[in-house]
CSV table of C-alpha atoms in Angstrom, one decimal:
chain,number,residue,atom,x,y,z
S,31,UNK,CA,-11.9,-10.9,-38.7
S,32,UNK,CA,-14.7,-9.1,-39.7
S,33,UNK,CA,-19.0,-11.2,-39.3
S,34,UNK,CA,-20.6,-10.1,-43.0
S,35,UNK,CA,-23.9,-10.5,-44.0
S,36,UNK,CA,-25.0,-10.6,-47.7
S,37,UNK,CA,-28.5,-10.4,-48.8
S,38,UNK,CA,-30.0,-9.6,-52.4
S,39,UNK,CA,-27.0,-8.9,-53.9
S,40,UNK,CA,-25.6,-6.1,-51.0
S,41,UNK,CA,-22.7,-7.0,-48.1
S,42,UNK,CA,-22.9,-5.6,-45.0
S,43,UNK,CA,-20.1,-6.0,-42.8
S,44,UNK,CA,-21.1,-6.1,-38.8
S,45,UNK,CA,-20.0,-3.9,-36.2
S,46,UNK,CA,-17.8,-5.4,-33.6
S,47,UNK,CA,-20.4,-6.1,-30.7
S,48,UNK,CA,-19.4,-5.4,-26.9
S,49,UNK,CA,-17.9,-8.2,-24.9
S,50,UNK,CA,-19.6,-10.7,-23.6
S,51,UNK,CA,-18.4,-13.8,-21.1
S,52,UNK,CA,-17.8,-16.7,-22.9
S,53,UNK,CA,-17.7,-20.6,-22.2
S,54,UNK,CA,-16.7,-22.6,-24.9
S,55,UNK,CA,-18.3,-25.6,-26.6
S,56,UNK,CA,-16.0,-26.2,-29.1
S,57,UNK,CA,-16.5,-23.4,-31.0
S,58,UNK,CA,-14.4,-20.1,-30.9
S,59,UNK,CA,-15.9,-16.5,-31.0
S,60,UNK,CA,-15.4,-14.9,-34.1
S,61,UNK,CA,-14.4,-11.5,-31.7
S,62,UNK,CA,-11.2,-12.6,-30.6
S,63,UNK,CA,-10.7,-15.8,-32.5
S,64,UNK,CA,-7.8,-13.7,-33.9
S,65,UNK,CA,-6.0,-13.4,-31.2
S,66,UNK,CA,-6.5,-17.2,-29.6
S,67,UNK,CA,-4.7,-18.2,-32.8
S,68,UNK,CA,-1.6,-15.7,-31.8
S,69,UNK,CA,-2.1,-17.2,-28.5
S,70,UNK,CA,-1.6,-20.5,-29.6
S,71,UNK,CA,1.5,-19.9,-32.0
S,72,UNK,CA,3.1,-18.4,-28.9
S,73,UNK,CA,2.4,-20.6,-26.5
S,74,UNK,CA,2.9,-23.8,-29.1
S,75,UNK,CA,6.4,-21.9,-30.1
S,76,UNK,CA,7.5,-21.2,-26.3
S,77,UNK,CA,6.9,-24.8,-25.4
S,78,UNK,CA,7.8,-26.5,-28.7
S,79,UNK,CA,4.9,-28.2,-29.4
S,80,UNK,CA,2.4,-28.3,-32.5
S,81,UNK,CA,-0.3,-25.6,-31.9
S,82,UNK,CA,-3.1,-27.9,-32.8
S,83,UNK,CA,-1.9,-29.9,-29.6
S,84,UNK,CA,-3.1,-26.4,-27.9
S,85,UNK,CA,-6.9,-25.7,-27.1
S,86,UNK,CA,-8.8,-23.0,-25.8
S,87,UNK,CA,-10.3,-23.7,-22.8
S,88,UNK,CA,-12.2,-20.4,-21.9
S,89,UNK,CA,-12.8,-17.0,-22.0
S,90,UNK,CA,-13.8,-14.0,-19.9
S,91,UNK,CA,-14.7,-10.3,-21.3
S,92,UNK,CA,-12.1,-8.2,-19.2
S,93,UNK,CA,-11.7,-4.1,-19.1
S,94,UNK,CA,-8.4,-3.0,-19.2
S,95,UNK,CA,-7.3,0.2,-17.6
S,96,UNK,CA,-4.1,0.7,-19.2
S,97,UNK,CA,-2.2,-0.6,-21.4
S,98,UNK,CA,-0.5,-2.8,-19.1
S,99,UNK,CA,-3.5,-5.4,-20.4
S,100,UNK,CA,-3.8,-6.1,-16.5
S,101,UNK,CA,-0.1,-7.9,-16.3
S,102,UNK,CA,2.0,-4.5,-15.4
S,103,UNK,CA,5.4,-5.4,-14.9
S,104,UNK,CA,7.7,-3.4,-12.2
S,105,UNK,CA,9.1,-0.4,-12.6
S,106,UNK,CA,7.4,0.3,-16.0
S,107,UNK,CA,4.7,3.0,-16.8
S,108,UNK,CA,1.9,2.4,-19.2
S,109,UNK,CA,-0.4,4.6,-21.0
S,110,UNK,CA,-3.9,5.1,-19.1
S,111,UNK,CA,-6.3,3.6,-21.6
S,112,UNK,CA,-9.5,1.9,-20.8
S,113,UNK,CA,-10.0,-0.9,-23.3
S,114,UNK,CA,-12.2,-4.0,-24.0
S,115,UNK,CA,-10.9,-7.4,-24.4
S,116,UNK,CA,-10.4,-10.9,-23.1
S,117,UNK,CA,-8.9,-13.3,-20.9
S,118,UNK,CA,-8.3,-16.2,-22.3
S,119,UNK,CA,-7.1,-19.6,-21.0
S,120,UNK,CA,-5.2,-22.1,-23.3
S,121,UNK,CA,-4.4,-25.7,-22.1
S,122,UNK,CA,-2.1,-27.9,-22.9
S,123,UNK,CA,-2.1,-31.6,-20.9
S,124,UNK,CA,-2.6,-30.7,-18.0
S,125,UNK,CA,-2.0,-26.9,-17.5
S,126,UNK,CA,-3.3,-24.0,-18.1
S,127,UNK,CA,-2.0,-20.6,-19.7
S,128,UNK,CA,-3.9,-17.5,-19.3
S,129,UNK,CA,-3.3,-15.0,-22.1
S,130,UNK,CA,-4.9,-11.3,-22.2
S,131,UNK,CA,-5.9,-9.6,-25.1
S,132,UNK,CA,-7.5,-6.2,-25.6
S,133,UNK,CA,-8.4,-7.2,-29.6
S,134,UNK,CA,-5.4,-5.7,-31.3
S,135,UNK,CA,-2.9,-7.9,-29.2
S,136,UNK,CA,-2.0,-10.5,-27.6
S,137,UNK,CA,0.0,-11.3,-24.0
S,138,UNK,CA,1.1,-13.7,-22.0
S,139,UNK,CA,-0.4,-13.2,-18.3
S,140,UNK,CA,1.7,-13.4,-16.2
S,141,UNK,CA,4.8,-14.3,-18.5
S,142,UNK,CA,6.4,-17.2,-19.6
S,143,UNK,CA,9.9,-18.2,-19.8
S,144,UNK,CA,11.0,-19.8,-22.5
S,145,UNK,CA,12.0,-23.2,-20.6
């Protein structure tokens, strides 16, 4: 997703501004409002629900220091990479599901079985 601004007949498409912590009011950041939708269409498929039964409850700028996304799993290696992204928490009822982004994908934190 990509902010654009036209004016006078000329576009100008934004640059991607730097993380900030977020508390949502019912609307979703246009940064990572990509990936809450991935989010949701995971989480919706792994617990057979509609995704629109699925909300976004929060979400926090996080820095990643690998590739891991901050959920490493044992005995794996990951790539040293600092990156920028999110957590974010998606409800349904009455639980919560945190999910970590770093803007070009999406993870469940810590993993979820299928059940």
């Amino acid at each position: 997703l990509y902010v654009v601004h036209e004016a006078k007949g000329s576009a100008f498409v934004c640059v991607r501004r730097k993380p900030a912590a977020v508390t949502l009011t019912g609307t979703v950041d246009l940064i990572w409002a990509e990936q809450a939708l991935l989010a949701r269409e995971d989480l919706a498929s792994r617990l057979n629900v509609d995704a629109s039964e699925i909300s976004v409850s929060s979400a926090r700028a996080a820095t990643w220091t690998d590739t891991s996304l901050g959920c490493a799993e044992p005995k794996q290696s990951y790539e040293d990479r600092r990156s920028e992204g999110y957590v974010l928490i998606l409800r349904h009822g009455s639980r919560s599901f945190p999910y970590h982004t770093d803007l070009d994908r999406v993870i469940a934190c810590p993993e979820l079985s299928e059940d």
